[in-house]
mmCIF file of C-alpha atoms and ligand atoms in Angstrom:
data_model
loop_
_atom_site.group_PDB
_atom_site.id
_atom_site.type_symbol
_atom_site.label_atom_id
_atom_site.label_comp_id
_atom_site.label_asym_id
_atom_site.label_seq_id
_atom_site.Cartn_x
_atom_site.Cartn_y
_atom_site.Cartn_z
ATOM 1 C CA MET A 1 13.877 57.823 34.374
ATOM 2 C CA ALA A 2 12.005 54.672 33.325
ATOM 3 C CA ARG A 3 14.115 51.530 33.706
ATOM 4 C CA GLN A 4 12.747 50.040 30.478
ATOM 5 C CA THR A 5 13.137 51.225 26.936
ATOM 6 C CA SER A 6 10.201 52.899 25.213
ATOM 7 C CA ALA A 7 9.904 50.024 22.713
ATOM 8 C CA ALA A 8 9.379 47.605 25.576
ATOM 9 C CA GLN A 9 6.845 49.874 27.244
ATOM 10 C CA HIS A 10 4.194 49.162 24.611
ATOM 11 C CA ILE A 11 4.063 45.478 25.611
ATOM 12 C CA THR A 12 0.679 44.960 27.231
ATOM 13 C CA MET A 13 -1.690 42.021 26.954
ATOM 14 C CA SER A 14 -5.463 42.474 26.858
ATOM 15 C CA GLY A 15 -6.467 43.912 30.232
ATOM 16 C CA GLY A 16 -9.312 43.495 32.689
ATOM 17 C CA GLY A 17 -8.896 39.697 32.834
ATOM 18 C CA ALA A 18 -9.608 39.337 29.098
ATOM 19 C CA TYR A 19 -6.137 37.915 28.466
ATOM 20 C CA SER A 20 -6.768 34.539 30.121
ATOM 21 C CA LEU A 21 -10.197 34.234 28.564
ATOM 22 C CA ALA A 22 -8.896 35.008 25.053
ATOM 23 C CA THR A 23 -5.716 32.947 25.188
ATOM 24 C CA LYS A 24 -7.017 29.493 25.921
ATOM 25 C CA GLY A 25 -3.989 28.062 24.067
ATOM 26 C CA ALA A 26 -1.500 29.691 26.475
ATOM 27 C CA GLY A 27 -3.486 28.154 29.337
ATOM 28 C CA ASP A 28 -3.285 24.732 27.644
ATOM 29 C CA VAL A 29 0.505 25.122 27.372
ATOM 30 C CA ILE A 30 0.834 25.681 31.146
ATOM 31 C CA THR A 31 -1.617 22.907 32.016
ATOM 32 C CA LEU A 32 0.379 20.488 29.870
ATOM 33 C CA ALA A 33 3.634 21.659 31.501
ATOM 34 C CA ALA A 34 2.329 21.011 35.045
ATOM 35 C CA ASP A 35 3.905 17.549 35.237
ATOM 36 C CA LEU A 36 7.292 18.974 34.279
ATOM 37 C CA VAL A 37 6.964 21.503 37.081
ATOM 38 C CA LEU A 38 5.919 18.834 39.592
ATOM 39 C CA ASN A 39 8.875 16.661 38.550
ATOM 40 C CA ALA A 40 11.187 19.644 39.067
ATOM 41 C CA VAL A 41 9.761 20.058 42.590
ATOM 42 C CA GLU A 42 10.226 16.333 43.272
ATOM 43 C CA ALA A 43 13.861 16.513 42.130
ATOM 44 C CA MET A 44 14.615 19.269 44.672
ATOM 45 C CA LYS A 45 14.339 16.755 47.543
ATOM 46 C CA LEU A 46 12.958 19.406 49.878
ATOM 47 C CA PRO A 47 13.503 18.789 53.617
ATOM 48 C CA PRO A 48 10.264 18.144 55.584
ATOM 49 C CA GLU A 49 11.082 21.025 57.957
ATOM 50 C CA LEU A 50 11.338 23.602 55.119
ATOM 51 C CA PRO A 51 9.960 26.869 56.564
ATOM 52 C CA VAL A 52 9.350 28.839 53.334
ATOM 53 C CA PHE A 53 8.828 27.795 49.727
ATOM 54 C CA GLN A 54 9.259 30.724 47.378
ATOM 55 C CA MET A 55 8.046 30.537 43.780
ATOM 56 C CA LEU A 56 8.204 33.083 40.953
ATOM 57 C CA ASP A 57 5.812 33.295 38.009
ATOM 58 C CA MET A 58 7.578 35.651 35.598
ATOM 59 C CA GLY A 59 5.527 37.402 32.900
ATOM 60 C CA CYS A 60 2.290 36.163 34.456
ATOM 61 C CA ALA A 61 -0.082 38.650 32.687
ATOM 62 C CA ASP A 62 -3.406 38.438 34.591
ATOM 63 C CA GLY A 63 -2.369 35.226 36.357
ATOM 64 C CA GLY A 64 -5.367 33.222 35.163
ATOM 65 C CA THR A 65 -3.491 30.774 32.961
ATOM 66 C CA SER A 66 -1.191 29.488 35.747
ATOM 67 C CA LEU A 67 -3.719 29.217 38.608
ATOM 68 C CA GLY A 68 -4.215 25.458 38.209
ATOM 69 C CA MET A 69 -0.507 24.638 37.888
ATOM 70 C CA ILE A 70 0.458 26.737 40.928
ATOM 71 C CA GLY A 71 -2.291 25.070 42.980
ATOM 72 C CA LYS A 72 -0.758 21.684 42.104
ATOM 73 C CA VAL A 73 2.730 22.860 43.150
ATOM 74 C CA ILE A 74 1.461 24.029 46.542
ATOM 75 C CA GLU A 75 -0.390 20.744 47.053
ATOM 76 C CA ARG A 76 2.729 18.717 46.214
ATOM 77 C CA VAL A 77 5.116 20.758 48.395
ATOM 78 C CA GLU A 78 2.672 20.710 51.331
ATOM 79 C CA LYS A 79 2.720 16.912 51.290
ATOM 80 C CA THR A 80 6.495 16.879 51.871
ATOM 81 C CA CYS A 81 6.822 20.085 53.882
ATOM 82 C CA PRO A 82 3.650 20.402 55.998
ATOM 83 C CA ASP A 83 4.794 23.536 57.857
ATOM 84 C CA ALA A 84 5.988 25.464 54.821
ATOM 85 C CA VAL A 85 4.641 28.926 54.160
ATOM 86 C CA PHE A 86 4.341 29.739 50.453
ATOM 87 C CA ASN A 87 5.428 33.006 48.894
ATOM 88 C CA ILE A 88 4.023 33.012 45.372
ATOM 89 C CA ILE A 89 5.531 36.012 43.627
ATOM 90 C CA TYR A 90 3.738 37.176 40.514
ATOM 91 C CA THR A 91 5.845 39.366 38.282
ATOM 92 C CA ASP A 92 5.272 41.247 35.075
ATOM 93 C CA GLN A 93 6.428 44.528 33.576
ATOM 94 C CA PRO A 94 5.009 47.778 35.011
ATOM 95 C CA ARG A 95 2.401 48.376 32.289
ATOM 96 C CA ASN A 96 0.747 45.029 32.895
ATOM 97 C CA ASP A 97 -2.822 45.236 34.216
ATOM 98 C CA PHE A 98 -1.945 44.534 37.864
ATOM 99 C CA ASN A 99 -5.505 45.272 39.038
ATOM 100 C CA ALA A 100 -6.770 42.380 36.917
ATOM 101 C CA LEU A 101 -3.926 40.190 38.231
ATOM 102 C CA VAL A 102 -4.612 40.956 41.901
ATOM 103 C CA GLN A 103 -8.320 40.333 41.441
ATOM 104 C CA MET A 104 -7.692 37.078 39.581
ATOM 105 C CA ILE A 105 -5.432 35.675 42.301
ATOM 106 C CA HIS A 106 -7.763 36.796 45.079
ATOM 107 C CA GLY A 107 -10.665 34.967 43.470
ATOM 108 C CA LEU A 108 -12.492 37.994 42.058
ATOM 109 C CA GLY A 109 -11.888 36.992 38.427
ATOM 110 C CA PRO A 110 -13.598 34.465 36.183
ATOM 111 C CA PHE A 111 -11.740 31.429 37.623
ATOM 112 C CA GLU A 112 -11.550 29.812 41.047
ATOM 113 C CA SER A 113 -8.303 30.690 42.863
ATOM 114 C CA TYR A 114 -6.206 28.131 44.754
ATOM 115 C CA LEU A 115 -6.255 30.595 47.697
ATOM 116 C CA GLU A 116 -9.649 29.146 48.565
ATOM 117 C CA ARG A 117 -8.028 25.748 49.169
ATOM 118 C CA PHE A 118 -4.794 26.564 51.033
ATOM 119 C CA GLN A 119 -4.139 28.464 54.281
ATOM 120 C CA ASN A 120 -0.396 29.148 54.219
ATOM 121 C CA VAL A 121 -0.075 31.024 50.958
ATOM 122 C CA ARG A 122 1.038 34.618 50.538
ATOM 123 C CA PRO A 123 0.608 35.920 47.013
ATOM 124 C CA LEU A 124 2.978 38.808 46.333
ATOM 125 C CA PHE A 125 3.119 41.072 43.299
ATOM 126 C CA SER A 126 6.164 42.628 41.667
ATOM 127 C CA ALA A 127 6.399 44.929 38.659
ATOM 128 C CA SER A 128 10.113 44.302 38.165
ATOM 129 C CA SER A 129 10.957 43.062 34.687
ATOM 130 C CA PHE A 130 12.599 39.656 34.379
ATOM 131 C CA TYR A 131 15.609 41.575 33.040
ATOM 132 C CA LEU A 132 16.105 42.969 36.565
ATOM 133 C CA PRO A 133 16.628 41.465 39.994
ATOM 134 C CA ILE A 134 13.206 40.534 41.412
ATOM 135 C CA CYS A 135 13.908 38.730 44.693
ATOM 136 C CA PRO A 136 16.636 38.796 47.347
ATOM 137 C CA PRO A 137 19.645 36.603 46.575
ATOM 138 C CA ASN A 138 19.426 32.948 47.460
ATOM 139 C CA SER A 139 15.691 32.981 48.204
ATOM 140 C CA VAL A 140 13.826 31.339 45.286
ATOM 141 C CA ASN A 141 13.078 27.611 45.185
ATOM 142 C CA LEU A 142 11.223 27.523 41.888
ATOM 143 C CA GLY A 143 11.210 30.006 39.033
ATOM 144 C CA PHE A 144 8.546 29.536 36.378
ATOM 145 C CA SER A 145 7.782 31.432 33.225
ATOM 146 C CA ALA A 146 5.582 30.654 30.231
ATOM 147 C CA THR A 147 5.305 32.354 26.880
ATOM 148 C CA ALA A 148 6.979 35.577 28.012
ATOM 149 C CA MET A 149 10.765 35.578 27.570
ATOM 150 C CA HIS A 150 10.631 36.069 23.803
ATOM 151 C CA TRP A 151 9.895 39.748 24.567
ATOM 152 C CA LEU A 152 13.221 41.509 24.224
ATOM 153 C CA ARG A 153 14.520 44.159 26.595
ATOM 154 C CA GLN A 154 14.792 46.456 23.601
ATOM 155 C CA LYS A 155 14.577 46.295 19.823
ATOM 156 C CA PRO A 156 18.063 46.172 18.285
ATOM 157 C CA CYS A 157 16.716 47.803 15.098
ATOM 158 C CA ASP A 158 13.519 48.196 13.108
ATOM 159 C CA LEU A 159 12.929 45.868 10.161
ATOM 160 C CA GLU A 160 12.420 47.353 6.708
ATOM 161 C CA ASN A 161 10.536 44.399 5.183
ATOM 162 C CA HIS A 162 8.757 42.496 7.923
ATOM 163 C CA VAL A 163 7.155 42.987 11.323
ATOM 164 C CA HIS A 164 8.940 40.094 13.051
ATOM 165 C CA MET A 165 12.441 38.641 13.250
ATOM 166 C CA VAL A 166 11.195 35.383 11.717
ATOM 167 C CA GLY A 167 11.084 37.340 8.441
ATOM 168 C CA ALA A 168 14.406 39.158 8.994
ATOM 169 C CA THR A 169 17.548 38.505 6.979
ATOM 170 C CA GLY A 170 21.161 39.708 6.815
ATOM 171 C CA ASP A 171 22.453 42.293 9.278
ATOM 172 C CA ALA A 172 19.063 42.848 10.849
ATOM 173 C CA LEU A 173 18.754 39.159 11.715
ATOM 174 C CA VAL A 174 22.264 39.184 13.181
ATOM 175 C CA LYS A 175 21.341 42.183 15.351
ATOM 176 C CA PHE A 176 18.211 40.428 16.620
ATOM 177 C CA ALA A 177 20.211 37.249 17.357
ATOM 178 C CA GLU A 178 22.797 39.257 19.311
ATOM 179 C CA GLN A 179 20.095 41.037 21.284
ATOM 180 C CA GLY A 180 18.380 37.692 21.947
ATOM 181 C CA LYS A 181 21.638 36.236 23.266
ATOM 182 C CA ARG A 182 22.379 39.217 25.541
ATOM 183 C CA ASP A 183 18.833 39.267 26.885
ATOM 184 C CA TRP A 184 18.637 35.521 27.526
ATOM 185 C CA GLU A 185 21.921 35.631 29.449
ATOM 186 C CA ARG A 186 20.718 38.617 31.435
ATOM 187 C CA ILE A 187 17.536 36.819 32.491
ATOM 188 C CA LEU A 188 19.509 33.737 33.525
ATOM 189 C CA LEU A 189 22.177 35.655 35.449
ATOM 190 C CA ASN A 190 19.546 37.508 37.459
ATOM 191 C CA ARG A 191 17.728 34.268 38.254
ATOM 192 C CA SER A 192 20.964 32.511 39.141
ATOM 193 C CA LYS A 193 21.570 34.974 41.991
ATOM 194 C CA GLU A 194 18.046 34.499 43.332
ATOM 195 C CA LEU A 195 17.829 30.708 43.261
ATOM 196 C CA VAL A 196 18.782 28.673 46.298
ATOM 197 C CA SER A 197 21.250 25.857 45.726
ATOM 198 C CA GLY A 198 19.204 22.938 44.359
ATOM 199 C CA GLY A 199 16.481 25.342 43.198
ATOM 200 C CA ARG A 200 15.097 24.994 39.701
ATOM 201 C CA LEU A 201 13.743 27.009 36.809
ATOM 202 C CA VAL A 202 11.032 25.693 34.506
ATOM 203 C CA LEU A 203 10.971 28.005 31.504
ATOM 204 C CA VAL A 204 8.446 27.417 28.760
ATOM 205 C CA ASN A 205 9.542 29.761 26.013
ATOM 206 C CA PHE A 206 8.461 30.420 22.471
ATOM 207 C CA GLY A 207 11.211 29.346 20.096
ATOM 208 C CA ARG A 208 12.064 27.851 16.730
ATOM 209 C CA ASP A 209 12.116 24.070 16.737
ATOM 210 C CA GLU A 210 14.448 21.645 14.975
ATOM 211 C CA GLU A 211 12.282 21.823 11.841
ATOM 212 C CA GLY A 212 12.161 25.609 11.764
ATOM 213 C CA ARG A 213 8.580 25.770 13.030
ATOM 214 C CA TYR A 214 7.442 28.582 15.308
ATOM 215 C CA LEU A 215 4.257 30.172 16.630
ATOM 216 C CA GLY A 216 1.608 30.275 13.916
ATOM 217 C CA ASN A 217 3.896 28.607 11.387
ATOM 218 C CA THR A 218 3.530 24.848 11.633
ATOM 219 C CA PHE A 219 1.311 24.228 8.620
ATOM 220 C CA GLY A 220 -0.881 26.218 6.238
ATOM 221 C CA VAL A 221 -0.914 29.987 6.536
ATOM 222 C CA ASN A 222 2.060 31.698 8.206
ATOM 223 C CA MET A 223 0.583 34.023 10.835
ATOM 224 C CA PHE A 224 3.518 36.462 10.925
ATOM 225 C CA ASP A 225 3.574 36.727 7.144
ATOM 226 C CA THR A 226 -0.144 37.518 7.297
ATOM 227 C CA PHE A 227 0.438 40.293 9.852
ATOM 228 C CA ASN A 228 3.078 41.665 7.539
ATOM 229 C CA GLU A 229 1.047 41.335 4.333
ATOM 230 C CA ILE A 230 -1.880 43.236 5.812
ATOM 231 C CA TRP A 231 0.305 46.094 7.087
ATOM 232 C CA ASN A 232 1.917 46.192 3.636
ATOM 233 C CA GLU A 233 -1.527 46.551 2.078
ATOM 234 C CA PHE A 234 -2.233 49.438 4.470
ATOM 235 C CA LEU A 235 1.086 50.992 3.468
ATOM 236 C CA GLU A 236 0.386 50.634 -0.265
ATOM 237 C CA ASN A 237 -3.078 52.146 0.191
ATOM 238 C CA GLY A 238 -1.581 55.143 2.028
ATOM 239 C CA ARG A 239 -3.346 54.258 5.273
ATOM 240 C CA ILE A 240 -0.063 54.171 7.207
ATOM 241 C CA SER A 241 3.277 55.826 6.500
ATOM 242 C CA ARG A 242 6.549 54.049 5.779
ATOM 243 C CA GLU A 243 7.844 55.218 9.209
ATOM 244 C CA GLU A 244 4.817 53.714 10.916
ATOM 245 C CA TYR A 245 5.215 50.419 9.024
ATOM 246 C CA VAL A 246 8.854 50.161 10.040
ATOM 247 C CA ARG A 247 8.002 50.897 13.676
ATOM 248 C CA MET A 248 5.581 47.921 13.686
ATOM 249 C CA THR A 249 8.621 45.623 14.202
ATOM 250 C CA LEU A 250 7.808 43.463 17.210
ATOM 251 C CA PRO A 251 10.479 43.483 19.968
ATOM 252 C CA GLN A 252 10.704 39.686 20.090
ATOM 253 C CA TYR A 253 13.281 36.997 19.412
ATOM 254 C CA TYR A 254 12.649 33.261 19.049
ATOM 255 C CA ASN A 255 15.683 31.304 20.190
ATOM 256 C CA THR A 256 16.554 27.910 18.747
ATOM 257 C CA VAL A 257 17.208 25.012 21.129
ATOM 258 C CA GLU A 258 20.949 25.568 20.617
ATOM 259 C CA GLU A 259 20.652 29.250 21.489
ATOM 260 C CA PHE A 260 18.628 28.460 24.622
ATOM 261 C CA SER A 261 21.109 25.785 25.704
ATOM 262 C CA ALA A 262 24.444 27.503 24.947
ATOM 263 C CA PRO A 263 24.929 29.607 28.109
ATOM 264 C CA LEU A 264 23.819 26.674 30.267
ATOM 265 C CA THR A 265 26.211 24.144 28.752
ATOM 266 C CA ASP A 266 29.284 26.186 27.800
ATOM 267 C CA PRO A 267 31.770 26.178 30.731
ATOM 268 C CA ALA A 268 33.133 29.540 29.489
ATOM 269 C CA SER A 269 29.745 31.262 29.796
ATOM 270 C CA PRO A 270 29.184 33.522 32.836
ATOM 271 C CA VAL A 271 25.785 31.842 33.210
ATOM 272 C CA TYR A 272 27.375 28.396 33.513
ATOM 273 C CA GLN A 273 30.042 29.819 35.816
ATOM 274 C CA SER A 274 27.318 31.264 38.046
ATOM 275 C CA GLY A 275 26.163 27.689 38.733
ATOM 276 C CA LEU A 276 23.198 27.210 36.396
ATOM 277 C CA ARG A 277 23.008 23.852 34.611
ATOM 278 C CA LEU A 278 20.688 22.588 31.912
ATOM 279 C CA VAL A 279 18.795 19.529 33.159
ATOM 280 C CA ASP A 280 16.594 19.079 30.105
ATOM 281 C CA VAL A 281 15.366 20.873 27.013
ATOM 282 C CA HIS A 282 12.838 19.720 24.450
ATOM 283 C CA THR A 283 10.364 21.307 22.088
ATOM 284 C CA ARG A 284 6.666 20.615 21.821
ATOM 285 C CA ILE A 285 3.786 21.879 19.712
ATOM 286 C CA VAL A 286 0.469 22.607 21.408
ATOM 287 C CA PRO A 287 -2.244 22.921 18.769
ATOM 288 C CA CYS A 288 -4.270 26.105 18.342
ATOM 289 C CA PRO A 289 -7.446 25.306 20.328
ATOM 290 C CA PHE A 290 -9.622 27.383 18.011
ATOM 291 C CA ALA A 291 -8.410 25.686 14.811
ATOM 292 C CA GLU A 292 -8.893 22.301 16.538
ATOM 293 C CA GLU A 293 -12.464 23.168 17.555
ATOM 294 C CA PHE A 294 -13.143 24.389 14.022
ATOM 295 C CA LYS A 295 -12.310 20.898 12.714
ATOM 296 C CA THR A 296 -15.281 19.637 14.723
ATOM 297 C CA HIS A 297 -17.861 22.435 14.514
ATOM 298 C CA GLY A 298 -16.991 23.670 10.989
ATOM 299 C CA ASN A 299 -18.556 27.078 11.684
ATOM 300 C CA VAL A 300 -16.292 29.652 9.993
ATOM 301 C CA LYS A 301 -17.742 32.653 11.776
ATOM 302 C CA ARG A 302 -17.347 31.024 15.170
ATOM 303 C CA PHE A 303 -13.719 30.166 14.335
ATOM 304 C CA ALA A 304 -12.844 33.690 13.174
ATOM 305 C CA ASN A 305 -14.606 35.263 16.185
ATOM 306 C CA ALA A 306 -12.569 33.122 18.586
ATOM 307 C CA TYR A 307 -9.253 33.195 16.720
ATOM 308 C CA ILE A 308 -8.767 36.923 16.064
ATOM 309 C CA PRO A 309 -8.995 37.986 19.771
ATOM 310 C CA THR A 310 -6.222 35.529 20.640
ATOM 311 C CA ILE A 311 -3.759 37.025 18.140
ATOM 312 C CA ARG A 312 -4.919 40.505 19.061
ATOM 313 C CA SER A 313 -4.363 39.983 22.785
ATOM 314 C CA TRP A 314 -0.578 40.180 22.518
ATOM 315 C CA ASN A 315 0.285 42.428 19.559
ATOM 316 C CA GLN A 316 -2.376 45.124 19.445
ATOM 317 C CA SER A 317 -0.500 47.326 21.931
ATOM 318 C CA ILE A 318 2.681 47.210 19.834
ATOM 319 C CA PHE A 319 0.912 48.027 16.568
ATOM 320 C CA LEU A 320 -1.098 50.826 18.166
ATOM 321 C CA GLY A 321 2.102 52.191 19.724
ATOM 322 C CA ALA A 322 3.749 52.310 16.271
ATOM 323 C CA LEU A 323 1.126 54.681 14.838
ATOM 324 C CA ASP A 324 1.997 58.340 14.673
ATOM 325 C CA GLU A 325 0.804 60.180 17.757
ATOM 326 C CA SER A 326 0.063 63.313 15.728
ATOM 327 C CA CYS A 327 -3.019 61.430 14.526
ATOM 328 C CA PRO A 328 -5.906 61.592 17.062
ATOM 329 C CA LEU A 329 -6.160 58.493 19.262
ATOM 330 C CA GLU A 330 -9.675 57.759 18.021
ATOM 331 C CA GLU A 331 -8.440 57.550 14.423
ATOM 332 C CA ARG A 332 -5.518 55.348 15.408
ATOM 333 C CA GLN A 333 -7.913 53.023 17.209
ATOM 334 C CA GLU A 334 -10.176 52.903 14.131
ATOM 335 C CA LEU A 335 -7.185 51.929 12.015
ATOM 336 C CA ILE A 336 -6.343 49.115 14.421
ATOM 337 C CA GLU A 337 -9.964 47.903 14.293
ATOM 338 C CA SER A 338 -9.775 47.950 10.509
ATOM 339 C CA TYR A 339 -6.478 46.021 10.585
ATOM 340 C CA TYR A 340 -7.858 43.151 12.670
ATOM 341 C CA GLY A 341 -11.093 43.383 10.684
ATOM 342 C CA THR A 342 -9.063 42.682 7.538
ATOM 343 C CA TYR A 343 -7.421 39.663 9.186
ATOM 344 C CA HIS A 344 -10.864 38.506 10.345
ATOM 345 C CA GLN A 345 -12.181 38.771 6.785
ATOM 346 C CA ARG A 346 -9.242 36.759 5.450
ATOM 347 C CA VAL A 347 -10.118 33.968 7.872
ATOM 348 C CA LEU A 348 -13.793 34.143 6.894
ATOM 349 C CA ASP A 349 -12.918 34.021 3.186
ATOM 350 C CA ALA A 350 -10.488 31.089 3.405
ATOM 351 C CA PRO A 351 -10.354 29.566 6.908
ATOM 352 C CA GLU A 352 -8.311 26.481 6.047
ATOM 353 C CA GLY A 353 -4.699 26.703 7.194
ATOM 354 C CA HIS A 354 -5.257 29.534 9.699
ATOM 355 C CA GLY A 355 -4.335 28.838 13.300
ATOM 356 C CA MET A 356 -1.788 29.690 15.967
ATOM 357 C CA ASP A 357 -0.133 26.455 17.031
ATOM 358 C CA TYR A 358 2.189 27.083 19.973
ATOM 359 C CA VAL A 359 5.820 26.047 19.476
ATOM 360 C CA HIS A 360 7.766 26.115 22.737
ATOM 361 C CA ALA A 361 11.095 25.029 24.131
ATOM 362 C CA TYR A 362 10.676 23.567 27.614
ATOM 363 C CA LEU A 363 13.793 24.138 29.722
ATOM 364 C CA ILE A 364 14.562 22.690 33.124
ATOM 365 C CA VAL A 365 17.503 24.407 34.786
ATOM 366 C CA GLU A 366 19.138 23.687 38.132
ATOM 367 C CA LYS A 367 21.277 25.883 40.383
ATOM 368 C CA ILE A 368 24.076 23.771 41.753
HETATM 369 C C1 SAM B 1 1.767 36.051 26.353
HETATM 370 S S1 SAM B 1 1.824 36.678 27.963
HETATM 371 C C2 SAM B 1 2.063 35.195 28.900
HETATM 372 C C3 SAM B 1 1.263 35.197 30.169
HETATM 373 C C4 SAM B 1 1.299 33.889 30.928
HETATM 374 N N1 SAM B 1 2.625 33.609 31.432
HETATM 375 C C5 SAM B 1 0.827 32.760 30.056
HETATM 376 O O1 SAM B 1 1.645 31.934 29.649
HETATM 377 O O2 SAM B 1 -0.365 32.705 29.784
HETATM 378 C C6 SAM B 1 3.432 37.425 28.047
HETATM 379 C C7 SAM B 1 3.637 38.279 29.295
HETATM 380 O O3 SAM B 1 5.019 38.622 29.386
HETATM 381 C C8 SAM B 1 5.068 39.921 29.941
HETATM 382 N N2 SAM B 1 6.386 40.506 29.735
HETATM 383 C C9 SAM B 1 6.945 40.960 28.579
HETATM 384 N N3 SAM B 1 8.157 41.458 28.820
HETATM 385 C C10 SAM B 1 8.380 41.295 30.162
HETATM 386 C C11 SAM B 1 9.473 41.606 31.002
HETATM 387 N N4 SAM B 1 10.565 42.180 30.537
HETATM 388 N N5 SAM B 1 9.375 41.307 32.332
HETATM 389 C C12 SAM B 1 8.247 40.702 32.817
HETATM 390 N N6 SAM B 1 7.190 40.379 32.039
HETATM 391 C C13 SAM B 1 7.252 40.680 30.735
HETATM 392 C C14 SAM B 1 3.963 40.647 29.218
HETATM 393 O O4 SAM B 1 3.624 41.851 29.865
HETATM 394 C C15 SAM B 1 2.874 39.585 29.270
HETATM 395 O O5 SAM B 1 2.087 39.731 30.402
#
């Protein structure tokens, strides 16, 4: 039997290497986090005779967005530990496009791979979810993850009036918060077993910041409300059923800084008791690159053509998976085209205020 729930199994980014090309913003987030990662490596005080440095990139998609950052880590560790062999373990859930990932890392994708610059690197690939053990105990020096851990292990319920927990209220919101708490602790407990003493995690996670801002909701048009409004229009026009609308609920939870920090700072938490400690947490907004470029070029069509693929890259599989399978696949795909076409038209008609600014919590965690 599959080890993941069916709701989680629809999570797939754009395949064939398209993910990294479409999600320039996610790449910017990792590039800007590189110094944090290098500082975490510095703080480990690695011994010069270290034989193996093992790093995890959890929820790596096609691996393109972290190539530069991982190259910098290898360069930095090599300076201190000249004989170290590097195990770079790429992990994602089983339905990820692993062919695209393997090709990307081995230099057959659209970007140059760090493998061309370093001799002692062994890239390894794992399809174990970050909700499961990935590595042997006590073997990981550095665990990294960006823009991935908001995907829940399973949906606690479907929402009646929105497609995302940011629009949930009452009992439904409580259920999502409880699921988010359980899942976050589960990720941390698994990582705690794998980290060596002194090892660190750098986790760059979508969240809600101190001012209530979150992905696509920092100014102007709220992206998640737009997703919801358009599906509501489809529902009202009889293009989807009520059951299909309700199934559109995305299996995601955006923690607040307090929620991220709690298990790492509360001495009663099993996570804290396992030896994980919060070194630092802060939030940061990385602007939507397409909305920023639009400010300069002012070409609406160019903006819409660049912006829609980025929002499509991570939610199309969920929305397609929510449509009734009794309808032929071709018709379901046409409906999805029409859905993103409607969003595209909205951007063309009134581009101001559209954009997907990235709101992340940056967590540095140490295993004592
Ligand atoms: C938005 S992409 C982020 C990719 C890359 N880390 C980046 O920042 O550009 C999110 C990734 O998380 C993966 N993911 C979702 N749930 C996961 C899980 N339970 N275990 C591992 N990966 C997961 C998805 O398959 C997807 O590849």
